[in-house]
Tab-separated table of C-alpha atoms in Angstrom:
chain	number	residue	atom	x	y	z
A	1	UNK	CA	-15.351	22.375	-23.406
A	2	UNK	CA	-18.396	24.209	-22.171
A	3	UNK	CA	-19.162	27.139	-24.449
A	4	UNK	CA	-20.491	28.933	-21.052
A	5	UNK	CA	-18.104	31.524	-19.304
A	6	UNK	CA	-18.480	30.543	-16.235
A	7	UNK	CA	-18.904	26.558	-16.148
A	8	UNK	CA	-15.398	27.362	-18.393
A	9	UNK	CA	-14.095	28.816	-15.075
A	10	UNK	CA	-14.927	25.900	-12.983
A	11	UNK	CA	-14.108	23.393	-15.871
A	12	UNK	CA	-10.254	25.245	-15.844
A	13	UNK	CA	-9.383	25.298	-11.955
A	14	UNK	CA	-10.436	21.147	-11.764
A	15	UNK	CA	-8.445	20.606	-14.674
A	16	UNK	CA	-5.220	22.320	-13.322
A	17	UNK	CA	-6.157	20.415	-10.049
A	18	UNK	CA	-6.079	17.061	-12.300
A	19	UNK	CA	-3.386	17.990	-14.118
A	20	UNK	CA	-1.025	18.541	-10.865
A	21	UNK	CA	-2.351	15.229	-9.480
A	22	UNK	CA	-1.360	13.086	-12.784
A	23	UNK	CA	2.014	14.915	-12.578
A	24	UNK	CA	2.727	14.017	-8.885
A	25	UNK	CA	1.440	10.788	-9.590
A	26	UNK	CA	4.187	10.411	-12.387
A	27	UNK	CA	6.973	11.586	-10.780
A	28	UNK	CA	6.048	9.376	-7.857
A	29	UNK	CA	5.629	5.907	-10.174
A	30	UNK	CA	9.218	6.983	-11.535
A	31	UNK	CA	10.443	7.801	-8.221
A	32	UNK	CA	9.563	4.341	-6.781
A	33	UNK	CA	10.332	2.102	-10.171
A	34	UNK	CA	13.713	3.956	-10.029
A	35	UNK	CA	14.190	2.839	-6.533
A	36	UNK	CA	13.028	-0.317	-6.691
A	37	UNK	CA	14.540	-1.513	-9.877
A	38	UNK	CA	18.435	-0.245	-7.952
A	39	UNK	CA	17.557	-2.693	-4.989
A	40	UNK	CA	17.040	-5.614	-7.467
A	41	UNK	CA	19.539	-5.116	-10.320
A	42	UNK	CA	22.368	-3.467	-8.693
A	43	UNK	CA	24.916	-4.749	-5.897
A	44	UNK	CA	25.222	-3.118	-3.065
A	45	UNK	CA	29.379	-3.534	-2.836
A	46	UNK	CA	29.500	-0.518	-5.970
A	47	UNK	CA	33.050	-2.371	-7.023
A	48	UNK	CA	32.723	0.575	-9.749
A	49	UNK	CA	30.937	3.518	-10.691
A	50	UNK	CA	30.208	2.311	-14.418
A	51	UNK	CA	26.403	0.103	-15.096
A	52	UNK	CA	28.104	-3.328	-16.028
A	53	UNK	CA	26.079	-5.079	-19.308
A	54	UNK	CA	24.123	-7.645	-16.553
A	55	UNK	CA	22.664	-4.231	-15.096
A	56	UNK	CA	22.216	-2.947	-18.307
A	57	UNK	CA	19.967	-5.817	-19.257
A	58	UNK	CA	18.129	-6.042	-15.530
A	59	UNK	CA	17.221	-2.603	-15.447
A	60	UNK	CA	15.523	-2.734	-18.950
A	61	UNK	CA	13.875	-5.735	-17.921
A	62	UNK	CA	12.973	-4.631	-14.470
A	63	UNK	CA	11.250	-1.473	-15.935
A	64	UNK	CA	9.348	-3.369	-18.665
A	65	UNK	CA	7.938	-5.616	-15.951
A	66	UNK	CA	7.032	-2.830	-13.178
A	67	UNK	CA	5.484	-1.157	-16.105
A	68	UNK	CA	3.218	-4.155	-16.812
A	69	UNK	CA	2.100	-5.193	-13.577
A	70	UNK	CA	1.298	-1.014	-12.978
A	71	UNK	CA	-1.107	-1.509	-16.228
A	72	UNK	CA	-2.378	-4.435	-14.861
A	73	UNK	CA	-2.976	-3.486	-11.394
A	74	UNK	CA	-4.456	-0.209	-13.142
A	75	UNK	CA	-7.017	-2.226	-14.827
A	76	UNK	CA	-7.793	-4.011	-11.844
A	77	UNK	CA	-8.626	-1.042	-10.280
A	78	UNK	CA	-10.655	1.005	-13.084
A	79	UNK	CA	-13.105	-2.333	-13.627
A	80	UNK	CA	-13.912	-3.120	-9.742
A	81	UNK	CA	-16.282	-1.152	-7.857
A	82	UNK	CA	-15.443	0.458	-4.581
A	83	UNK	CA	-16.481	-1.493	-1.554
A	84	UNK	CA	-19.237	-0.531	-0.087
B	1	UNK	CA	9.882	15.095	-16.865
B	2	UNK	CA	9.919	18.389	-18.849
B	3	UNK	CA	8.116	21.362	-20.481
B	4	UNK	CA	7.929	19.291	-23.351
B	5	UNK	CA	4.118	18.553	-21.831
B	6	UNK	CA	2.794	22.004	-22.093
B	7	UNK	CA	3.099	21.066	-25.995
B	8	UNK	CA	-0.127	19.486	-25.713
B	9	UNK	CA	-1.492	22.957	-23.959
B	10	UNK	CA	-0.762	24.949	-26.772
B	11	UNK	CA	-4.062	26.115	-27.329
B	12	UNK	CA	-5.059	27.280	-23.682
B	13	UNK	CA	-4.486	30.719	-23.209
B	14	UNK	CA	-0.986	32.032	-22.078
B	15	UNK	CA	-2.450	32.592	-18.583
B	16	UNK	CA	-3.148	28.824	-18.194
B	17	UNK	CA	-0.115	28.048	-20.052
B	18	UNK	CA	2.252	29.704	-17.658
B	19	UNK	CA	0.423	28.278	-14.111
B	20	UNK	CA	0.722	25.387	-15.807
B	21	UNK	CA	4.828	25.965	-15.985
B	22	UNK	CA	5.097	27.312	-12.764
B	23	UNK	CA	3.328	23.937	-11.289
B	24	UNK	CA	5.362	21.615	-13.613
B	25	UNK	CA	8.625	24.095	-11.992
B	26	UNK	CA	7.316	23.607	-8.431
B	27	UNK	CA	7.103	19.799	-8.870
B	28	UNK	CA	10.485	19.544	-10.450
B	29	UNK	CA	12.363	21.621	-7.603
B	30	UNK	CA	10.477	19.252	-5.176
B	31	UNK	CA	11.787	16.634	-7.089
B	32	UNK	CA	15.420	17.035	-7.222
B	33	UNK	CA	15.735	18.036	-3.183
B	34	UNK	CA	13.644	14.699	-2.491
B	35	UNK	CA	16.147	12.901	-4.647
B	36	UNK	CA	19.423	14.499	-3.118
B	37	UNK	CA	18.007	13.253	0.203
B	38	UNK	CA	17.590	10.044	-0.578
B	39	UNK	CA	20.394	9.365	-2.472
B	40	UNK	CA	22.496	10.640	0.660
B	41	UNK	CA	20.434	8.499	2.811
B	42	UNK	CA	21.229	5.545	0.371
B	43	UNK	CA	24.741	6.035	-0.341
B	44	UNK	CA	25.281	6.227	3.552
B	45	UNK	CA	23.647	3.516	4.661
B	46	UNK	CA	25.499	1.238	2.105
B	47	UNK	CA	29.068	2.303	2.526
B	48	UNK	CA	29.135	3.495	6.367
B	49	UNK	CA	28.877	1.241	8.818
B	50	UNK	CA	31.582	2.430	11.802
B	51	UNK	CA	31.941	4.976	13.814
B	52	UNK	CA	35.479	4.999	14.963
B	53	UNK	CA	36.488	8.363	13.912
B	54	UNK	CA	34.175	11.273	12.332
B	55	UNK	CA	35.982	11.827	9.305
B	56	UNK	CA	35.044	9.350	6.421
B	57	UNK	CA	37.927	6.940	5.352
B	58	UNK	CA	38.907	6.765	1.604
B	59	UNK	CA	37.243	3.924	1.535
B	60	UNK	CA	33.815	5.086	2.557
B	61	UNK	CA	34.767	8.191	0.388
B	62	UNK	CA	34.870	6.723	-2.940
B	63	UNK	CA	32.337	4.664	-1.901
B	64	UNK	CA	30.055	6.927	-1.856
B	65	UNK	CA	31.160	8.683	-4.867
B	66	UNK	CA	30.570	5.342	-6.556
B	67	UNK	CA	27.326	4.647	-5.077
B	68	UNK	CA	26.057	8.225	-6.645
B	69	UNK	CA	27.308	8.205	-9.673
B	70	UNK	CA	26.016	4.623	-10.302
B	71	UNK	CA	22.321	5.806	-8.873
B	72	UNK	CA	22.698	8.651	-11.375
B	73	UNK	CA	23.279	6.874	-14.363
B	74	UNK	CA	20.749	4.220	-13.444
B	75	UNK	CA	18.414	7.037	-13.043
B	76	UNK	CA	18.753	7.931	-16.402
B	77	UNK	CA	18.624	4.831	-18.245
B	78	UNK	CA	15.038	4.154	-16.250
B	79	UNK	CA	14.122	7.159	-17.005
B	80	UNK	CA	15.127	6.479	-20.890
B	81	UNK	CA	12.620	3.021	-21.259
B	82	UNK	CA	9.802	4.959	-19.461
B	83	UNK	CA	9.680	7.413	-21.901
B	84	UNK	CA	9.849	5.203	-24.444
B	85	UNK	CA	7.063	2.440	-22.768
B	86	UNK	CA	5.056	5.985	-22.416
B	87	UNK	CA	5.511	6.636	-25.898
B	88	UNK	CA	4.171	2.779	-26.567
B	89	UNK	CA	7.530	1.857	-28.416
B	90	UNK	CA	7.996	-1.495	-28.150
B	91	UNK	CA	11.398	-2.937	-26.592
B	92	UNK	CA	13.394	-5.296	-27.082
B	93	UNK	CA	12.984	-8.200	-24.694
């Protein structure tokens, strides 16, 4: 942190601004791995209200996976340049 | 998704400290109405598919209750292994 006042001023309101961003960002990875992972692992006919131990399994799976190909795409992402 | 952040903030000053709740607030409420919506949305479109009278059968009724509570406690076991693949705990396979 910047020991001057007012670059500390500046330096606060961008990282508030980040911060928000990271959040929304989370809740919207979660949002769409939530969704996504229910259209794959779970049948549509809802025979019962209870997660049966195939769903169980699928759903653990399904968010180790989406959580693997977000690091990878990630890193894809943070090592390419932008096109010019 | 909870408070539980700010721990990391401990050492900005209370002002900070408290925007910082009231955006982490903001985003949650935002949250939750955007996830009643779609689960309505969801829950409809899988379990209603005639119009023949304007009252849902019993059918369609429990359904839908089904089709909820089954979302809900999906939504909770996700949200279980992404904390812990946050944390960097490994899982079993």
């Amino acid at each position: 942190m910047a020991t001057n006042n007012v670059a500390n001023n500046i330096g606060k309101e961008q990282i508030l601004e980040i911060a928000k961003s990271e959040m929304e960002y989370r809740v919207e990875l979660f949002n769409r791995l939530t969704k996504i992972c229910f259209d794959k692992c779970i049948e549509k006919r809802y025979k019962e209200s209870e997660l049966n131990m195939g769903e169980n399994s699928c759903i653990d799976r399904c968010v180790s996976k989406y959580w693997q190909a977000t690091n990878l795409v990630g890193q894809l992402l943070g090592s390419s340049r932008p096109p010019m | 998704m909870d408070k539980s952040m700010l721990g990391d903030l401990g050492s900005l000053p209370e002002e900070d400290q408290m925007r910082m709740s009231a955006m982490i607030d903001q985003i949650q409420i935002r949250d939750s109405l955007r996830m009643y919506n779609s689960l309505v949305e969801k829950c409809f479109t899988d379990c209603v598919d005639s119009f023949k009278r304007k009252s849902l059968d019993k059918q369609e009724e429990t359904c839908i209750k089904r089709c909820a509570e089954k979302f809900l406690k999906h939504s909770m076991r996700v949200g279980m292994r992404f904390a812990e693949l946050n944390q960097g705990a490994p899982t079993p396979d």
